[in-house]
PDB file of C-alpha atoms in Angstrom:
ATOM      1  CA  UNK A 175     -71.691  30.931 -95.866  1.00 51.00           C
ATOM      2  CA  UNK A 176     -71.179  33.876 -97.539  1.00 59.00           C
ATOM      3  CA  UNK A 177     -74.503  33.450-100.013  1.00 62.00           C
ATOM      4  CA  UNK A 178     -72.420  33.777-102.720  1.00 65.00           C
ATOM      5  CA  UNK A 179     -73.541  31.718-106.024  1.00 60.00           C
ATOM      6  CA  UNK A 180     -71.426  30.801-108.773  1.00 60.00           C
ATOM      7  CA  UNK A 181     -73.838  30.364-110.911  1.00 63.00           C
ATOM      8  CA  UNK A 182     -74.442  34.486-110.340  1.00 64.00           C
ATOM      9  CA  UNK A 183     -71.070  35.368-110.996  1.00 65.00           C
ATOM     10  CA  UNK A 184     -69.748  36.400-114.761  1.00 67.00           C
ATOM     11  CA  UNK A 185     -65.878  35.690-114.298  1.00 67.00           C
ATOM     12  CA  UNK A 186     -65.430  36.444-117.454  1.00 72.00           C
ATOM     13  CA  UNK A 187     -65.624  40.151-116.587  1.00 74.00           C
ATOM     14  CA  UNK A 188     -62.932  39.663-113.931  1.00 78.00           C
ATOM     15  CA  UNK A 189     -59.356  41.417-113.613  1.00 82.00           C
ATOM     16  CA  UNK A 190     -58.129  37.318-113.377  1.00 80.00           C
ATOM     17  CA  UNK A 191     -59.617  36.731-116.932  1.00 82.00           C
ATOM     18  CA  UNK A 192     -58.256  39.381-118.473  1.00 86.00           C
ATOM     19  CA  UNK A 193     -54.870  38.937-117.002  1.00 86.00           C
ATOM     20  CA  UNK A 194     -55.369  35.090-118.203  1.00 86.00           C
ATOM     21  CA  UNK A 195     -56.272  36.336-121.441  1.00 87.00           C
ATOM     22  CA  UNK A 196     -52.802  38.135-121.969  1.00 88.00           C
ATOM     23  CA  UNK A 197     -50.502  35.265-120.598  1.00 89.00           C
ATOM     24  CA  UNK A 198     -52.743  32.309-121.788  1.00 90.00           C
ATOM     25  CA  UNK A 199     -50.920  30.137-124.396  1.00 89.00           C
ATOM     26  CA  UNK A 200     -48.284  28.017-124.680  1.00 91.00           C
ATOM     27  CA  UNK A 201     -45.119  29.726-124.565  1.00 95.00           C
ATOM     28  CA  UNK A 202     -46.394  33.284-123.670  1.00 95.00           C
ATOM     29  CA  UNK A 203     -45.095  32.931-120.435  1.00 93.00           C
ATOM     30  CA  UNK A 204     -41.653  31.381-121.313  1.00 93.00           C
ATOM     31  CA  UNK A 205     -41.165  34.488-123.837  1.00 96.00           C
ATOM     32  CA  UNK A 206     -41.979  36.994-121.104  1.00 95.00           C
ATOM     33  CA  UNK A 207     -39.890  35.301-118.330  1.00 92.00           C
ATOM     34  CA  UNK A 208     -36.975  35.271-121.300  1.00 94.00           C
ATOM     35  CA  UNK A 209     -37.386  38.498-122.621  1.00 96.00           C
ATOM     36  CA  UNK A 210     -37.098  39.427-118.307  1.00 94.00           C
ATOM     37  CA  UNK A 211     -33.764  37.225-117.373  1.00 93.00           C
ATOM     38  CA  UNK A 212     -31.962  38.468-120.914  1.00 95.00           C
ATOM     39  CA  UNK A 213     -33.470  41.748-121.398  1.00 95.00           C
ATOM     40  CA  UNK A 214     -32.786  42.260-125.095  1.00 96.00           C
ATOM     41  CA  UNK A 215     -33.516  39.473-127.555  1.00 96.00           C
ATOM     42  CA  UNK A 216     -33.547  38.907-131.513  1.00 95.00           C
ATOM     43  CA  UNK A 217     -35.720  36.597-132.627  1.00 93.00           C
ATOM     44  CA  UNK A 218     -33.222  33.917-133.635  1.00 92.00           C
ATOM     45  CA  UNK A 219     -31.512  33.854-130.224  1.00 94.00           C
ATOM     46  CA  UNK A 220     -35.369  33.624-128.647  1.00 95.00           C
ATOM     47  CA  UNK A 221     -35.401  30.473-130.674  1.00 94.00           C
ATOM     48  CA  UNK A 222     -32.668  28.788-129.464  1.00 94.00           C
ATOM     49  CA  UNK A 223     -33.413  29.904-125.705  1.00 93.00           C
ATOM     50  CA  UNK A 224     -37.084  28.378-126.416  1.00 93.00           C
ATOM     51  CA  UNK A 225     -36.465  24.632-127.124  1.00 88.00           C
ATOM     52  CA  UNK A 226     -39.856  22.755-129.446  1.00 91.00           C
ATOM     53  CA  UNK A 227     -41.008  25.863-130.795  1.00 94.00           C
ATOM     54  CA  UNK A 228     -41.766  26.700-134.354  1.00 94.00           C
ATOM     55  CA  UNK A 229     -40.473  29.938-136.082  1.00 94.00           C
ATOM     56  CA  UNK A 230     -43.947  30.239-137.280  1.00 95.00           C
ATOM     57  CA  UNK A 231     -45.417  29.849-133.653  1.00 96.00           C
ATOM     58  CA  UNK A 232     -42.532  32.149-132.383  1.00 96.00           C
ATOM     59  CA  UNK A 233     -43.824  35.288-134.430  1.00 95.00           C
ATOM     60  CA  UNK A 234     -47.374  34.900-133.786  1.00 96.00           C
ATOM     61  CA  UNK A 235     -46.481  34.749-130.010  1.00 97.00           C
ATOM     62  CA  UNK A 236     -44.617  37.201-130.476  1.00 97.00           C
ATOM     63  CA  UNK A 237     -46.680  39.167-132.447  1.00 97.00           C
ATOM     64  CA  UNK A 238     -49.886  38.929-130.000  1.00 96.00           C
ATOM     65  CA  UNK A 239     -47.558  39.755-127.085  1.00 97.00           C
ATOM     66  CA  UNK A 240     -46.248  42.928-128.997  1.00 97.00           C
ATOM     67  CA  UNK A 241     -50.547  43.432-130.038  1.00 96.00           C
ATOM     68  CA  UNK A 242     -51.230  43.578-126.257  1.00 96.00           C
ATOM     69  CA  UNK A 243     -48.842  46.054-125.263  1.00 97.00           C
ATOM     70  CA  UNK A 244     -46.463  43.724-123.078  1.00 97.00           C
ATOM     71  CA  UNK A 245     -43.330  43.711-125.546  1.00 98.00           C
ATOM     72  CA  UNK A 246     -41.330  46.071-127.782  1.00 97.00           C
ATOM     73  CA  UNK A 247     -40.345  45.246-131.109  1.00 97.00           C
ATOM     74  CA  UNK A 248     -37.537  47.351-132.719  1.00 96.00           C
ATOM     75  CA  UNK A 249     -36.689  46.449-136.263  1.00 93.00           C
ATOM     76  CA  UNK A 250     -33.346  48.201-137.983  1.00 91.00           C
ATOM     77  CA  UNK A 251     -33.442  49.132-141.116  1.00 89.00           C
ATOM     78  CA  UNK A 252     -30.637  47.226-142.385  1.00 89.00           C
ATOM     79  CA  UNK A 253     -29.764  44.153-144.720  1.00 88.00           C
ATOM     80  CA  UNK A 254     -30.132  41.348-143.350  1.00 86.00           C
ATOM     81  CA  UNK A 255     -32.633  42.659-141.177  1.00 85.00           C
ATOM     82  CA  UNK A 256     -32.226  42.928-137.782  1.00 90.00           C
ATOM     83  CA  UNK A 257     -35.125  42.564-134.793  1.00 93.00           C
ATOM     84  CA  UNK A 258     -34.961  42.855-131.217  1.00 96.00           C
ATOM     85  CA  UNK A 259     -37.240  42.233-128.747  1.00 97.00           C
ATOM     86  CA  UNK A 260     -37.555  43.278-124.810  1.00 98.00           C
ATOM     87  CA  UNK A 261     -40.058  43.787-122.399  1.00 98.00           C
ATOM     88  CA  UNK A 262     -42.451  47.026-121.457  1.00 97.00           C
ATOM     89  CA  UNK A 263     -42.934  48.765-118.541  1.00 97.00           C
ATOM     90  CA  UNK A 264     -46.570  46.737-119.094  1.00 96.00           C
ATOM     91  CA  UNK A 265     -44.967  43.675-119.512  1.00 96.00           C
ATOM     92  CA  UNK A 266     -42.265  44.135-116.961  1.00 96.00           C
ATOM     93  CA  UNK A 267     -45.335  44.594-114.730  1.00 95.00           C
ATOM     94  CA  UNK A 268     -46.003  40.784-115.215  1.00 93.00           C
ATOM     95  CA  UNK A 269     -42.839  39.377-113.963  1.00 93.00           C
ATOM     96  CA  UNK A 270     -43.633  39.880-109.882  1.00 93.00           C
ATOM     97  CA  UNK A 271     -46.758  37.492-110.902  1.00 90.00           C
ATOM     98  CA  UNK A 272     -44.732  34.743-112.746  1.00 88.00           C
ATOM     99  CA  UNK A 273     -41.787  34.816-110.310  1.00 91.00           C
ATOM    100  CA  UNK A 274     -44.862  34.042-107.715  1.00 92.00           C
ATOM    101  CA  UNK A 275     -46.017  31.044-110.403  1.00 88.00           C
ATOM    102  CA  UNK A 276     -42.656  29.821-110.510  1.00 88.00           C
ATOM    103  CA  UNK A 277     -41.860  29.737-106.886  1.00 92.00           C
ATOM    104  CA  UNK A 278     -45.248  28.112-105.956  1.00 92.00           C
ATOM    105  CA  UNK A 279     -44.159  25.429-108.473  1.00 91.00           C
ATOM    106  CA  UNK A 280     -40.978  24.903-106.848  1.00 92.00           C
ATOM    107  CA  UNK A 281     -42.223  24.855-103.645  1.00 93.00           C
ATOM    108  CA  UNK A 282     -44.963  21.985-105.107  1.00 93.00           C
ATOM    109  CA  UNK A 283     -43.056  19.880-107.303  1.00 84.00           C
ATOM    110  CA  UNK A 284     -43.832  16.373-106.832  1.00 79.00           C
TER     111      UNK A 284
END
C-alpha cells in the first residue's frame, strides 16, 4: 500500500476538478462535441442539432461556455441579428478528451 489516505487528500484542488468544473452540466458536452463536428453554429441551428433543450437553457450554456473561455461568440450587427458560435483553441483543446469519453462508451455499452 501506498499509505495514501483519502481522507488527506483535497480533490477539490485537482486539475480533474477543475476540468469537471468546465464540462460539468447537462449539455456542455453535447455543445462542445457540436460546435467540434460542425465548426460554425448559430444559435437556432444549435437548437435543432440539440434535441430536449430549452432556448433559455441553450444561452446560459452557452453563455458559461463562452464565460470560461472554451467558445467564441460573434454577433453581426445586423437586423435580425445574427450569432455564431465555434470553438477556441481552449475549447478545441477538449475534444481529444471527449472523443476518449465517447469511445470508452462505445466500447462499454451494454
Amino acid at each position: 500500500m501506498s499509505g495514501r489516505c483519502i481522507a488527506n487528500e483535497c480533490l477539490e484542488t485537482t486539475g480533474f476538478s477543475y476540468t469537471l468544473s468546465l464540462i460539468n452540466g447537462k449539455y456542455k458536452m453535447t455543445i462542445l462535441y457540436t460546435l467540434a463536428e460542425f465548426g460554425i453554429v448559430r444559435f437556432n441551428e444549435m437548437k435543432k442539432y440539440i434535441s430536449g433543450i430549452s432556448y433559455k437553457t441553450l444561452s446560459s450554456t452557452l453563455k458559461e461556455l463562452e464565460a470560461d473561455r472554451l467558445i467564441h461568440r460573434k454577433e453581426y450587427p445586423q437586423i435580425p441579428p445574427k450569432v455564431e458560435y465555434s470553438l477556441t483553441e481552449r475549447g478545441k483543446s477538449l475534444i481529444p478528451i471527449l472523443d476518449g469519453m465517447c469511445e470508452w462508451g462505445e466500447n462499454n455499452r451494454l
